[in-house]
Short mmCIF file of C-alpha atoms in Angstrom, two decimals:
data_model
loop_
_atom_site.label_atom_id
_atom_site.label_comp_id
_atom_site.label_asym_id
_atom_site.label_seq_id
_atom_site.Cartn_x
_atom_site.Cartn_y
_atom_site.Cartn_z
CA UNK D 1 -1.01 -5.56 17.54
CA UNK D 2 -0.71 -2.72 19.89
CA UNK D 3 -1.21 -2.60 23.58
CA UNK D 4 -4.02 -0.56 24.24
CA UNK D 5 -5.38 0.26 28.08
CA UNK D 6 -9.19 -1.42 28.43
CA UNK D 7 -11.30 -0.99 31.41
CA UNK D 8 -13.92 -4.16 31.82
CA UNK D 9 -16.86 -3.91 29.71
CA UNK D 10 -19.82 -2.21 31.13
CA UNK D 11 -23.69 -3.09 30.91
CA UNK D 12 -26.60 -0.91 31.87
CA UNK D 13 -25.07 -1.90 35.74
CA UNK D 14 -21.08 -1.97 35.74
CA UNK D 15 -20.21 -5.22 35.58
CA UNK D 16 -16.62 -5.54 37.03
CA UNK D 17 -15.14 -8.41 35.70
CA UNK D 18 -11.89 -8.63 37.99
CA UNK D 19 -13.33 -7.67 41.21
CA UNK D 20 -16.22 -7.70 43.75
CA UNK D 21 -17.40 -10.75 44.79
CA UNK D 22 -17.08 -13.44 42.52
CA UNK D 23 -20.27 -15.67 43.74
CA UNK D 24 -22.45 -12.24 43.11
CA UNK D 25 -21.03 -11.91 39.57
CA UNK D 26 -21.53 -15.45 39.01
CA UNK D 27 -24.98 -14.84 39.96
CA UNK D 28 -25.17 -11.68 37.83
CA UNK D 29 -23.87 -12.89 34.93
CA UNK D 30 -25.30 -17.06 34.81
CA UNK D 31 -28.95 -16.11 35.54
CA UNK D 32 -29.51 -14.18 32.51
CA UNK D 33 -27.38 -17.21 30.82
CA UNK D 34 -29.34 -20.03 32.39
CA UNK D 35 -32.73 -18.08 31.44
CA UNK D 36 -31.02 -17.98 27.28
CA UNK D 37 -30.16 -21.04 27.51
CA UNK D 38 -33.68 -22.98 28.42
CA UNK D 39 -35.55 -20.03 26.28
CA UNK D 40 -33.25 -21.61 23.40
CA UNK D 41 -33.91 -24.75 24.21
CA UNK D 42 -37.81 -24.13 23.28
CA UNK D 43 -36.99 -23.80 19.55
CA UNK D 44 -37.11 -27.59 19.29
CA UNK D 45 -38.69 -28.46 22.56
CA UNK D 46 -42.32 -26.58 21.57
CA UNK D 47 -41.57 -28.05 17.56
CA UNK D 48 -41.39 -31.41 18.99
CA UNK D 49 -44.45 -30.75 21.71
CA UNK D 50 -46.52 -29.60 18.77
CA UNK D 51 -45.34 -32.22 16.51
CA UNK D 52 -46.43 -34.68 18.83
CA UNK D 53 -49.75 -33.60 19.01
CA UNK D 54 -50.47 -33.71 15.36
CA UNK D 55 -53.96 -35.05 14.92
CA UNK D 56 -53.56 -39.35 13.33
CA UNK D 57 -49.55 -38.43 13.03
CA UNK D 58 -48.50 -37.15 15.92
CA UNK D 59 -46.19 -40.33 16.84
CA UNK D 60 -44.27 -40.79 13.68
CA UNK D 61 -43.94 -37.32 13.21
CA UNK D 62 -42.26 -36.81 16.57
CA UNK D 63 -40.20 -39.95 15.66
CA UNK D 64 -39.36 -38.32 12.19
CA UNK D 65 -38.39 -35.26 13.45
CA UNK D 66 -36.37 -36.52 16.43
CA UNK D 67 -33.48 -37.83 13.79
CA UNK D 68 -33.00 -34.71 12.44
CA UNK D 69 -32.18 -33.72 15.67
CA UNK D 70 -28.74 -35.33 15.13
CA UNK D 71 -28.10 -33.26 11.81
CA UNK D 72 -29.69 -29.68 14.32
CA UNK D 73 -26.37 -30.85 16.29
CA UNK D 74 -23.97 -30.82 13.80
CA UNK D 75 -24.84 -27.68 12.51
CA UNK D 76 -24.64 -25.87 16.01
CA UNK D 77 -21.29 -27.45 16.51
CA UNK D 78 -20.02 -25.91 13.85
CA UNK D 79 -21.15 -22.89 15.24
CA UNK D 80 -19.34 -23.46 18.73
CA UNK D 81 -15.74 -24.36 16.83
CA UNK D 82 -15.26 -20.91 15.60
CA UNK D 83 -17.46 -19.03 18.28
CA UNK D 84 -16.68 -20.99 21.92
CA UNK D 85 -12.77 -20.70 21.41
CA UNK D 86 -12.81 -17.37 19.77
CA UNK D 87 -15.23 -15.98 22.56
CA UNK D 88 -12.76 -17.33 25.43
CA UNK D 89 -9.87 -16.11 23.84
CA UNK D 90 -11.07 -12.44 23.14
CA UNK D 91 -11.98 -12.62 26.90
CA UNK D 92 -8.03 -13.60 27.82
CA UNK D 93 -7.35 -11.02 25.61
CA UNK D 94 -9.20 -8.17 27.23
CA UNK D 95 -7.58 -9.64 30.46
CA UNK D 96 -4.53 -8.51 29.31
CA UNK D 97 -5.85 -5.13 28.17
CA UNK D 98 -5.55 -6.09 24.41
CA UNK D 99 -9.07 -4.44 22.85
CA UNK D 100 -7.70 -4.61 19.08
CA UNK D 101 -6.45 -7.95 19.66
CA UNK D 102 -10.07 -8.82 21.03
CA UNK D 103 -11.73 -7.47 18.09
CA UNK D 104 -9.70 -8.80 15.56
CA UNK D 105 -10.42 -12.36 17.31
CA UNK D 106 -14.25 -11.27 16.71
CA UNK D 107 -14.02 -9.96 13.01
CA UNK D 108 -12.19 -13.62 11.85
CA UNK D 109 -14.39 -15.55 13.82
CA UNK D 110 -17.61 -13.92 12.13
CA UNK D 111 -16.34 -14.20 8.45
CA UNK D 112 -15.52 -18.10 9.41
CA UNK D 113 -19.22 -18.53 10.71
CA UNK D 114 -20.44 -16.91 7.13
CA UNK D 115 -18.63 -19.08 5.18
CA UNK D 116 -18.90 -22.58 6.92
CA UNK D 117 -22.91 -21.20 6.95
CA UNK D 118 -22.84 -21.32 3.19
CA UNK D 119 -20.71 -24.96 2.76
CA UNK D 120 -23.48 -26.53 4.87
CA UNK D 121 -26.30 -25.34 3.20
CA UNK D 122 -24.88 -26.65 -0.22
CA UNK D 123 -24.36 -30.15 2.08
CA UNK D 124 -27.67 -30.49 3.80
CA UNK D 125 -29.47 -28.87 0.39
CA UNK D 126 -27.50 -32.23 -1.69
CA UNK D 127 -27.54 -34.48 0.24
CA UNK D 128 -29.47 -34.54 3.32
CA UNK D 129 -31.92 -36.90 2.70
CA UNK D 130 -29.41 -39.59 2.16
CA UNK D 131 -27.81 -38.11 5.69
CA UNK D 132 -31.40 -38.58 7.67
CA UNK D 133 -31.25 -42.46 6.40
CA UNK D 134 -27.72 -42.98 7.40
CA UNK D 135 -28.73 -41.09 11.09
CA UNK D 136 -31.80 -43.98 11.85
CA UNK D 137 -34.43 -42.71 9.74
CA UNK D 138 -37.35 -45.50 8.89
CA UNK D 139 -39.03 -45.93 5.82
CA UNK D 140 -41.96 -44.61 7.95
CA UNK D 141 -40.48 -41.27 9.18
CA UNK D 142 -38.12 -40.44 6.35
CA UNK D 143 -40.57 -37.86 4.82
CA UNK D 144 -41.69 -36.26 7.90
CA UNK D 145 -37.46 -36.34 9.07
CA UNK D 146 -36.80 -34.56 5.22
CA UNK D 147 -39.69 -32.23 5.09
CA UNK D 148 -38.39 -30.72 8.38
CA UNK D 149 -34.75 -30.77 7.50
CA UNK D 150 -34.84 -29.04 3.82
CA UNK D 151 -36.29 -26.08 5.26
CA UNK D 152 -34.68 -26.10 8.35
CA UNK D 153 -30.96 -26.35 6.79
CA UNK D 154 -31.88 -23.09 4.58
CA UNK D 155 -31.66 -21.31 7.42
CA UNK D 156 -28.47 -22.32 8.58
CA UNK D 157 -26.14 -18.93 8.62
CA UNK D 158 -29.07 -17.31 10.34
CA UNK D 159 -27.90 -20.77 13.13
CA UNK D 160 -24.28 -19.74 12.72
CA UNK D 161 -24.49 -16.37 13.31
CA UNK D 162 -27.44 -16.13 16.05
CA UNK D 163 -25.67 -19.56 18.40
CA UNK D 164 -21.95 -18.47 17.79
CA UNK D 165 -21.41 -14.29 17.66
CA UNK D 166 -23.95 -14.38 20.81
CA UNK D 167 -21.18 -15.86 22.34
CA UNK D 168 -19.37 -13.59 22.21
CA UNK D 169 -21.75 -10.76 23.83
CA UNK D 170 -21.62 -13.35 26.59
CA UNK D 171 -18.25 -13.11 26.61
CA UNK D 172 -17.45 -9.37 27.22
CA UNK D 173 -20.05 -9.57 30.69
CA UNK D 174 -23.46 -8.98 28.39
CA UNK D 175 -25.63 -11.27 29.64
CA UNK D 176 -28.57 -9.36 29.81
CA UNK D 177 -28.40 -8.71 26.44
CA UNK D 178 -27.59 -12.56 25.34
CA UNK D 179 -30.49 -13.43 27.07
CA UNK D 180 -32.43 -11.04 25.08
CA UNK D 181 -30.91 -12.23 22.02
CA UNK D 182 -32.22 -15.84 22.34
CA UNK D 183 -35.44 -14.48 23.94
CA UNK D 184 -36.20 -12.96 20.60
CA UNK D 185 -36.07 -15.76 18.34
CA UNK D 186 -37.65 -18.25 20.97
CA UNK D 187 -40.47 -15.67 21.32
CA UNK D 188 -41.44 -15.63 18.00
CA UNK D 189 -41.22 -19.20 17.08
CA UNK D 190 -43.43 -19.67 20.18
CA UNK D 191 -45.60 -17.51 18.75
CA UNK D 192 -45.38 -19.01 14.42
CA UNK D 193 -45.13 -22.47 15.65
CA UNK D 194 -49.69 -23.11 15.97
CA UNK D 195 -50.09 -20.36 13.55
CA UNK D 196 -48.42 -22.33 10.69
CA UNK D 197 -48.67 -25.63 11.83
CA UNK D 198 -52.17 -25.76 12.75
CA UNK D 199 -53.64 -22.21 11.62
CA UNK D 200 -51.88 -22.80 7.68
CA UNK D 201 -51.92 -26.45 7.76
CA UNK D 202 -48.75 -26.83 7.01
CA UNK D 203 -47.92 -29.35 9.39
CA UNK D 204 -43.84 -30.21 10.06
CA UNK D 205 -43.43 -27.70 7.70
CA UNK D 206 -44.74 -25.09 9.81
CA UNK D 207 -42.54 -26.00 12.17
CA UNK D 208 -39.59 -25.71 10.23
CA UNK D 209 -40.58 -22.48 8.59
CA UNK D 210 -41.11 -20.63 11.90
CA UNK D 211 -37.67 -21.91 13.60
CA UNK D 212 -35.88 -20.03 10.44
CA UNK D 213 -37.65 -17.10 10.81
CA UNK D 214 -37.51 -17.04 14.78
CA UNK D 215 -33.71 -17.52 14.09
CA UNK D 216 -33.14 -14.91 11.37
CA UNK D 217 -34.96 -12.18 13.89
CA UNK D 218 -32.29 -13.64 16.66
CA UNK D 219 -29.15 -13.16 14.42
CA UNK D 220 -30.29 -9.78 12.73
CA UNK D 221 -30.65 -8.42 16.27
CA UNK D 222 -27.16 -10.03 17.16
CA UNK D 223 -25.48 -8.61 14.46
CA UNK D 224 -27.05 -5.04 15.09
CA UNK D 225 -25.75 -4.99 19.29
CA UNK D 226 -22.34 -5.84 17.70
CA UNK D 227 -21.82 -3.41 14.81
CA UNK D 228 -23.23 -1.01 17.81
CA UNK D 229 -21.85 1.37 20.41
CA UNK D 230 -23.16 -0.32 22.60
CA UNK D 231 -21.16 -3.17 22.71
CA UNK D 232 -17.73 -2.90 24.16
CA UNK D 233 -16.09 -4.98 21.27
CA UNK D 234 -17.41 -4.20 17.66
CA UNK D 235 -17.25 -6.08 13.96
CA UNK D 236 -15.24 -3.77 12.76
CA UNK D 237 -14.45 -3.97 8.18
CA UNK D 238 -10.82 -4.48 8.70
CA UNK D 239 -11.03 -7.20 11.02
CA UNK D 240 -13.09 -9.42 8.82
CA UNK D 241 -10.66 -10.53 6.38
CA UNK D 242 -9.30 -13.64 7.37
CA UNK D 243 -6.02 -14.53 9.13
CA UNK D 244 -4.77 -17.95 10.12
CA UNK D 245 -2.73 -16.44 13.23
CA UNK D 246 -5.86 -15.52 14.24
CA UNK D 247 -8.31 -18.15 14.10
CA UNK D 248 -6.20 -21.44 13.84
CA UNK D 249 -5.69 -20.84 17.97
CA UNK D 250 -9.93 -20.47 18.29
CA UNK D 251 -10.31 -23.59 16.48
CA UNK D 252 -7.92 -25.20 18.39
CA UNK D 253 -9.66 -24.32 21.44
CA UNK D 254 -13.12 -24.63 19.97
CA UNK D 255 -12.27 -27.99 18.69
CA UNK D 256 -13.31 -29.28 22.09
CA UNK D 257 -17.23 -27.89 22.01
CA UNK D 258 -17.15 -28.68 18.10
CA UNK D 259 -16.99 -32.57 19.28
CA UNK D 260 -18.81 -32.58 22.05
CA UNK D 261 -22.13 -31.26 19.76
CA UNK D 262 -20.23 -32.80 16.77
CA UNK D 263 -20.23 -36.33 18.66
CA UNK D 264 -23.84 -35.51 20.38
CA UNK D 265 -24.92 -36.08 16.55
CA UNK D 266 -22.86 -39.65 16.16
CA UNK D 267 -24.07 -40.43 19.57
CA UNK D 268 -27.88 -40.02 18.69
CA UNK D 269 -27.23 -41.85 15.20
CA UNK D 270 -25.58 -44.59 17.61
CA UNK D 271 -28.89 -44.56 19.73
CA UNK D 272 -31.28 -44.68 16.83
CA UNK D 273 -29.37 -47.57 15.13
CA UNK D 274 -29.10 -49.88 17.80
CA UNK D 275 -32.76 -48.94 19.91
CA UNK D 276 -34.19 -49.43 16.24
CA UNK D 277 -32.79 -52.81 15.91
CA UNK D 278 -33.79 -53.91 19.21
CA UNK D 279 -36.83 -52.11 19.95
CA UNK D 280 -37.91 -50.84 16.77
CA UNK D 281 -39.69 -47.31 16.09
CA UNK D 282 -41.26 -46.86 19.20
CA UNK D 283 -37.46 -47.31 21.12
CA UNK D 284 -36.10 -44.15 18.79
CA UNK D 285 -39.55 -42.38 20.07
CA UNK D 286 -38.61 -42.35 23.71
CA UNK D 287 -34.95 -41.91 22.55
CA UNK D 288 -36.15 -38.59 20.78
CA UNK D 289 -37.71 -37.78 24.35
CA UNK D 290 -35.32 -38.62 26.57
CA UNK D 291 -32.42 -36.66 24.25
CA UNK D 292 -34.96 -33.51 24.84
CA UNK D 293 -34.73 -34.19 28.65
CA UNK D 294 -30.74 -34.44 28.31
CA UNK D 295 -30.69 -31.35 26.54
CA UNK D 296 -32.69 -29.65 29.54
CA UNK D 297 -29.92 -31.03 31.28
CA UNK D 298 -27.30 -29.93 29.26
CA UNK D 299 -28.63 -26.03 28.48
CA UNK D 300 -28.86 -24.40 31.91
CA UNK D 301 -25.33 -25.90 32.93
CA UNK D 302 -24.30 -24.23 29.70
CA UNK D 303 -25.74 -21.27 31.04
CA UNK D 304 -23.73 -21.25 34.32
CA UNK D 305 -20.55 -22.23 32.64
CA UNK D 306 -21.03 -19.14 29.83
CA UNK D 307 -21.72 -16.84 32.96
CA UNK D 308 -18.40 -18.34 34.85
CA UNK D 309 -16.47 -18.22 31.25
CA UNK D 310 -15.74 -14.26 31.59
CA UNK D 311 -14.82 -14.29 34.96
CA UNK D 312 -12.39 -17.25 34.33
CA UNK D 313 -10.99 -15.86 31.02
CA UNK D 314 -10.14 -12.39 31.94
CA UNK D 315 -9.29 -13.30 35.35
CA UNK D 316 -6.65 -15.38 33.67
CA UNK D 317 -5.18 -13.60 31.15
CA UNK D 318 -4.97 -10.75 33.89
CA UNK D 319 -2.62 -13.06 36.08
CA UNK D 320 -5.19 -13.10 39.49
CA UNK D 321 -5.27 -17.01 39.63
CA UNK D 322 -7.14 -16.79 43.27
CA UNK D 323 -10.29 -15.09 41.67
CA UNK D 324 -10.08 -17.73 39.05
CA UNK D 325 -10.07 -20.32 41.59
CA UNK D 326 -13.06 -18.69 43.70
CA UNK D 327 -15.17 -18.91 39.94
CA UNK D 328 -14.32 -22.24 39.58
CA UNK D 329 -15.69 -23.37 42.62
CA UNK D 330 -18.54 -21.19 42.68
CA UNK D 331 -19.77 -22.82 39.41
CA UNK D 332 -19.00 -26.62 40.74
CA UNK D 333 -21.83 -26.03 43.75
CA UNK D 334 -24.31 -24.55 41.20
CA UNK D 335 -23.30 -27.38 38.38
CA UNK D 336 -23.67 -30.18 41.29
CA UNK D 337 -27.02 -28.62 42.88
CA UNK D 338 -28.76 -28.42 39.50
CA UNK D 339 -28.30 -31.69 38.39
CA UNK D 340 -29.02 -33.31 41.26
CA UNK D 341 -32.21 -31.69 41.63
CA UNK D 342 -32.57 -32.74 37.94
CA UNK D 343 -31.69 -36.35 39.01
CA UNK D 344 -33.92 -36.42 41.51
CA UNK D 345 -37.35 -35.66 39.08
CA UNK D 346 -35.89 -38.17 36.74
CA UNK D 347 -35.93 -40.72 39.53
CA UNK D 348 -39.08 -39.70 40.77
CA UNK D 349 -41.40 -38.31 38.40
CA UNK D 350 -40.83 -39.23 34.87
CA UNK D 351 -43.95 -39.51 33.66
CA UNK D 352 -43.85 -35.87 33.73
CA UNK D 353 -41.54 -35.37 31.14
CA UNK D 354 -43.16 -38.36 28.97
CA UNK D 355 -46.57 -36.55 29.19
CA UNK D 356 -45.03 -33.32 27.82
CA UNK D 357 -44.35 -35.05 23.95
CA UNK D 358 -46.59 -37.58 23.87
CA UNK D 359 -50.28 -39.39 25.03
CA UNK D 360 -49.31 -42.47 23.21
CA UNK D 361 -49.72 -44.99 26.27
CA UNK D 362 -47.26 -47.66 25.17
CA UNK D 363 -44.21 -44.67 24.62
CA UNK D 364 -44.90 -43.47 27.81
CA UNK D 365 -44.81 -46.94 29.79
CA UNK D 366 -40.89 -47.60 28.23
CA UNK D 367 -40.52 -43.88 28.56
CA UNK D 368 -40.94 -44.47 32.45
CA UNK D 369 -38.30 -47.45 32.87
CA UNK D 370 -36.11 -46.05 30.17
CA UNK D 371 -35.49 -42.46 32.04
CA UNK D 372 -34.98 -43.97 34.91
CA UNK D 373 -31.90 -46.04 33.63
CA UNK D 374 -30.64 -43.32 31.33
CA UNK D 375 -30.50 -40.57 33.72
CA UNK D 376 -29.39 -42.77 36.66
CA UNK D 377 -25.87 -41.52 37.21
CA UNK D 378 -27.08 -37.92 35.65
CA UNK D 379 -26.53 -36.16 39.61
CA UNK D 380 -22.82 -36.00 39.26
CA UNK D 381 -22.52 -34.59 35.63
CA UNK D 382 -22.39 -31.15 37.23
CA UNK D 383 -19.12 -32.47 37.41
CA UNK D 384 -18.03 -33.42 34.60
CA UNK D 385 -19.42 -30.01 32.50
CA UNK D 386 -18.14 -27.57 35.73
CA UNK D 387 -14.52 -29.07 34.81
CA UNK D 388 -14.41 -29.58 31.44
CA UNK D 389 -15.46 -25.78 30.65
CA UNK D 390 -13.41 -24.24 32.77
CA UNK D 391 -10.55 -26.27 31.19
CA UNK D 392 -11.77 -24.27 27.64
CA UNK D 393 -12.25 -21.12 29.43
CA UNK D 394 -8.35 -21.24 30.80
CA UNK D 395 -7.66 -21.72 27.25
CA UNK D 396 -6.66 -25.30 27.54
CA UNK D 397 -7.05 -26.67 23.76
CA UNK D 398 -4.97 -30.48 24.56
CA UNK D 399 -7.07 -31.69 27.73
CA UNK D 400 -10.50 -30.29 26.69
CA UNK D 401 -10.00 -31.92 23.53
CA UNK D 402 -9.20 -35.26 25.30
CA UNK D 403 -12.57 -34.90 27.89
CA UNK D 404 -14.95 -33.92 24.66
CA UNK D 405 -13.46 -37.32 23.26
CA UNK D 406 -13.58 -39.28 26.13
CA UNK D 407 -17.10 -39.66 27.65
CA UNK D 408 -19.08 -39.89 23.68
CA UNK D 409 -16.41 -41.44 21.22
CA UNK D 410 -14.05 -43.69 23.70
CA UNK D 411 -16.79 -44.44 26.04
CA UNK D 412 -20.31 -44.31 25.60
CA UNK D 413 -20.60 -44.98 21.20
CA UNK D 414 -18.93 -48.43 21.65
CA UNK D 415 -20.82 -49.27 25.09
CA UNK D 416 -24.40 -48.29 22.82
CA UNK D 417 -23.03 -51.67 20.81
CA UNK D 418 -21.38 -53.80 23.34
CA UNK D 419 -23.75 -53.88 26.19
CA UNK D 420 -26.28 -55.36 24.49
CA UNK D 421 -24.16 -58.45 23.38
CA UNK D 422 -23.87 -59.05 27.06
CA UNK D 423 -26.95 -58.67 28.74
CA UNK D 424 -29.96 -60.41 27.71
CA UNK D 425 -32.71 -57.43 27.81
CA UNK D 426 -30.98 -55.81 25.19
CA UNK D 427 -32.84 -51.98 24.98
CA UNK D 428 -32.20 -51.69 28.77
CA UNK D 429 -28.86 -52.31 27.88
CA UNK D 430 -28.91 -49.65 25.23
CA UNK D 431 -29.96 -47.46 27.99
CA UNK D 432 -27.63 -48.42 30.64
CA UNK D 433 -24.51 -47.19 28.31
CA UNK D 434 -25.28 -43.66 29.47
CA UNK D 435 -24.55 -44.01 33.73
CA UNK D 436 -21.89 -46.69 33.04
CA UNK D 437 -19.94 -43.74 30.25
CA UNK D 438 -21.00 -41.14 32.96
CA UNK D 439 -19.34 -42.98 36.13
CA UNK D 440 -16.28 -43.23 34.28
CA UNK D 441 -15.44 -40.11 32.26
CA UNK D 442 -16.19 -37.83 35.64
CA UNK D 443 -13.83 -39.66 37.48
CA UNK D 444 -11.60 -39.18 34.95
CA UNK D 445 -12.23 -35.44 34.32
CA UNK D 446 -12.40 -34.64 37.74
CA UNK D 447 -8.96 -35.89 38.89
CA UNK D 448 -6.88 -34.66 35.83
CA UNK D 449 -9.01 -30.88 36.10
CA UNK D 450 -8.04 -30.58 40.75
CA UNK D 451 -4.53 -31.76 39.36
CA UNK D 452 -4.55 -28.88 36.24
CA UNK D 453 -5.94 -26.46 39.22
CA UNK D 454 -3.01 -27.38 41.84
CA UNK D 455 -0.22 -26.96 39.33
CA UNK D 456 -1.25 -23.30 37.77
CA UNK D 457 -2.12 -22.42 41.83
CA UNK D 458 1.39 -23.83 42.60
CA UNK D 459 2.56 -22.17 39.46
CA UNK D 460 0.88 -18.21 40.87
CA UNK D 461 2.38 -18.39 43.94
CA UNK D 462 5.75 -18.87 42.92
CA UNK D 463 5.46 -16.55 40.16
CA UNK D 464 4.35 -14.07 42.77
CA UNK D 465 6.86 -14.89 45.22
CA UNK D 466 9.44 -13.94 42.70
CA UNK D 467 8.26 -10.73 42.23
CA UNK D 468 7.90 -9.69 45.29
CA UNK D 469 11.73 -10.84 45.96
CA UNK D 470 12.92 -9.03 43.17
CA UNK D 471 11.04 -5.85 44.18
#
């Protein structure tokens, strides 16, 4: 692949990935990215809301739909394993002023989405139902979970290619026009969500129906920016064909988001088995809306870490290890300040979030306790996701791998079955697995990410020392 000379890419305003001040490009850059990220977030937050508030229904509906939230997962994960790595690697690689090699990166990782779009369909299509059982679906919400998944799951390359190639607008500095991208779909499903659930009667249905559409709109407008001038790196026809030097190394690096949604699915499944055998249907109820909280949790520190991720990534492959340093910390004071303030709501006011799914009296009294215990150790997560991304962004593959594994599958999963065989109020205990997990995986992430950080600062200085002896 030949060297070819790249400037950064350019928005409407020049956005100058390798210099300026970093805390203004942060700012630049994350809003727009924070803004995506909780507009995305309404595609099943306003199906669930409505769902809730089905007339006779409402509760086992919400229920219902709730476990196919688990299945949602996996198929955005799946999205994030081609996109997340590809999208942090074709920012390394305009770092190094390596357009062609960017592009190419692009053009493999948008064939893979296509064609892992099409295997899941065929999955979900055959054998879904049997899926929704085996993720904690009742005899009681199985047909609402199904009649919401069938359709849903039809839609799922218009999922791939909307959640993963938007990644990669993010990635060359576009954030303006990733924000617009989500805004799009989220707009209209806003907008089809009453129509067809309550205006057509079609219930569930509806809601599934107008998240396909909403998300066909998104990736048809993704797909147009890209194959435009307008964006600095294009799908271009001879870059699509694909090529295992090019995307084995994004997979390796996306492996790390693929398992933290991937695991998000096992670790609701995990949840819904054990709150079901303890606390019944009205225990995976307040799971389903205390998951929706988490991902409120989880979606606008997304946001900040997909602004930092092109700052990091170019700044990286481009050598300038202080201005990567300056990002990093930049995006720990945001992480740390957002979910403390989202701590401190939890603690305080969680009826809040209980009255936004539900009226039922008796979900919102264990919603109340429940959030409080779940979310208790949620201030320092800010943490945990600050580190952890920037570990992808650097283009880490090994230790972000290890992190995405540690805090769901060697952690929290088997604490979702253990605590409750010690402690005698057993769907408290349920609960209580998330703060203990939490506690320990960012201590853990935190000391192995400041030791990562010393070693490639150590690593610049001497490198730069060198030179400038030599010269």
């Amino acid at each position: 692949m030949s060297k070819q000379r790249v400037g950064n890419p350019k928005m409407s305003n020049e956005v100058n990935l390798g210099q300026g001040s970093v805390g203004k490009l942060l700012l630049k850059l994350a809003v727009p990215s924070i803004t995506a990220q909780i507009i995305n977030l309404l595609y099943n937050l306003v199906d669930r809301m409505y769902i809730g508030h089905l007339p006779e229904v409402g509760a086992a509906a919400l229920t219902g739909v709730g476990v196919t939230l688990s299945v949602i997962m996996v198929i955005s994960a799946f999205a994030a394993l081609f996109s997340m790595g590809g999208a942090s690697r074709a920012s390394i690689m305009m770092g190094k002023q390596k357009k062609e090699a960017a592009e190419n990166i692009l053009g493999n990782c948008t064939t893979a989405l296509v064609c892992i779009a099409l295997v899941l369909t065929v999955v979900f299509q055959v054998f879904g139902y049997q899926v929704l059982m085996m993720f904690g679906a009742s005899e009681n919400t199985i047909g609402y979970a199904w009649s919401y998944m069938q359709i849903y799951s039809m839609g799922t390359i218009f999922v791939q290619l909307a959640l993963g190639l938007n990644a990669f607008i993010n990635a060359q500095g576009y954030a303006k026009t990733g924000m617009l991208s989500v805004m799009i779909g989220a707009g209209c499903n806003i907008l089809l969500d009453p129509i067809l659930m309550f205006g057509f009667q079609m219930g569930v249905q509806g809601a599934a129906v107008a998240t396909v559409i909403s998300q066909g709109v998104s990736s048809a407008w993704v797909l147009y920016f890209l194959c435009s001038r307008k964006s600095f790196l294009r799908i271009r026809k001879k870059y699509l064909k694909l090529s295992g030097k090019v995307l084995w190394p994004c997979v390796a690096l996306g492996a790390s988001p693929f398992i933290m949604q991937f695991t998000e699915s096992a670790l609701i499944v995990s949840f819904n088995v054990s709150l079901y055998k303890y606390g019944g249907d009205m225990a995976v109820g307040v799971m389903t809306v205390l998951s929706s909280v988490m991902q409120f949790a989880m979606l606008p520190l997304q946001g900040l870490t997909q602004g930092a991720q092109p700052i990091v990534s170019y700044n990286f492959g481009a050598g300038n290890m202080e201005r990567v340093k300056k990002a990093f910390y930049c995006l720990l004071r945001a992480c740390v300040i957002y979910s403390t303030v989202l701590w401190g709501l939890a603690m305080i006011v969680p009826q809040m979030f209980m009255h936004m799914f539900t009226q039922n009296a008796e979900y919102i009294s264990m919603g109340i306790w429940a959030m409080r215990v779940y979310m208790a150790a949620s201030c320092i997560y800010g943490i945990q996701i600050a580190c952890q991304q920037t570990f992808i962004a650097l283009g880490n593959a090994k230790v972000s791998l290890f992190l995405a594994l540690l805090r769901k599958v060697i952690l929290l999963i088997p604490l979702i079955f253990i605590l409750p065989q010690i402690i005698s109020n057993q769907v408290f205990a349920v609960f209580l697995a998330e703060p203990v997990a939490d506690l320990i995986a960012v201590s853990t992430t935190a000391t192995l990410f400041f030791r990562s950080l010393k070693k490639l600062m150590n690593g610049s200085r001497e490198l730069a020392q060198k030179e400038s002896y030599e010269e």
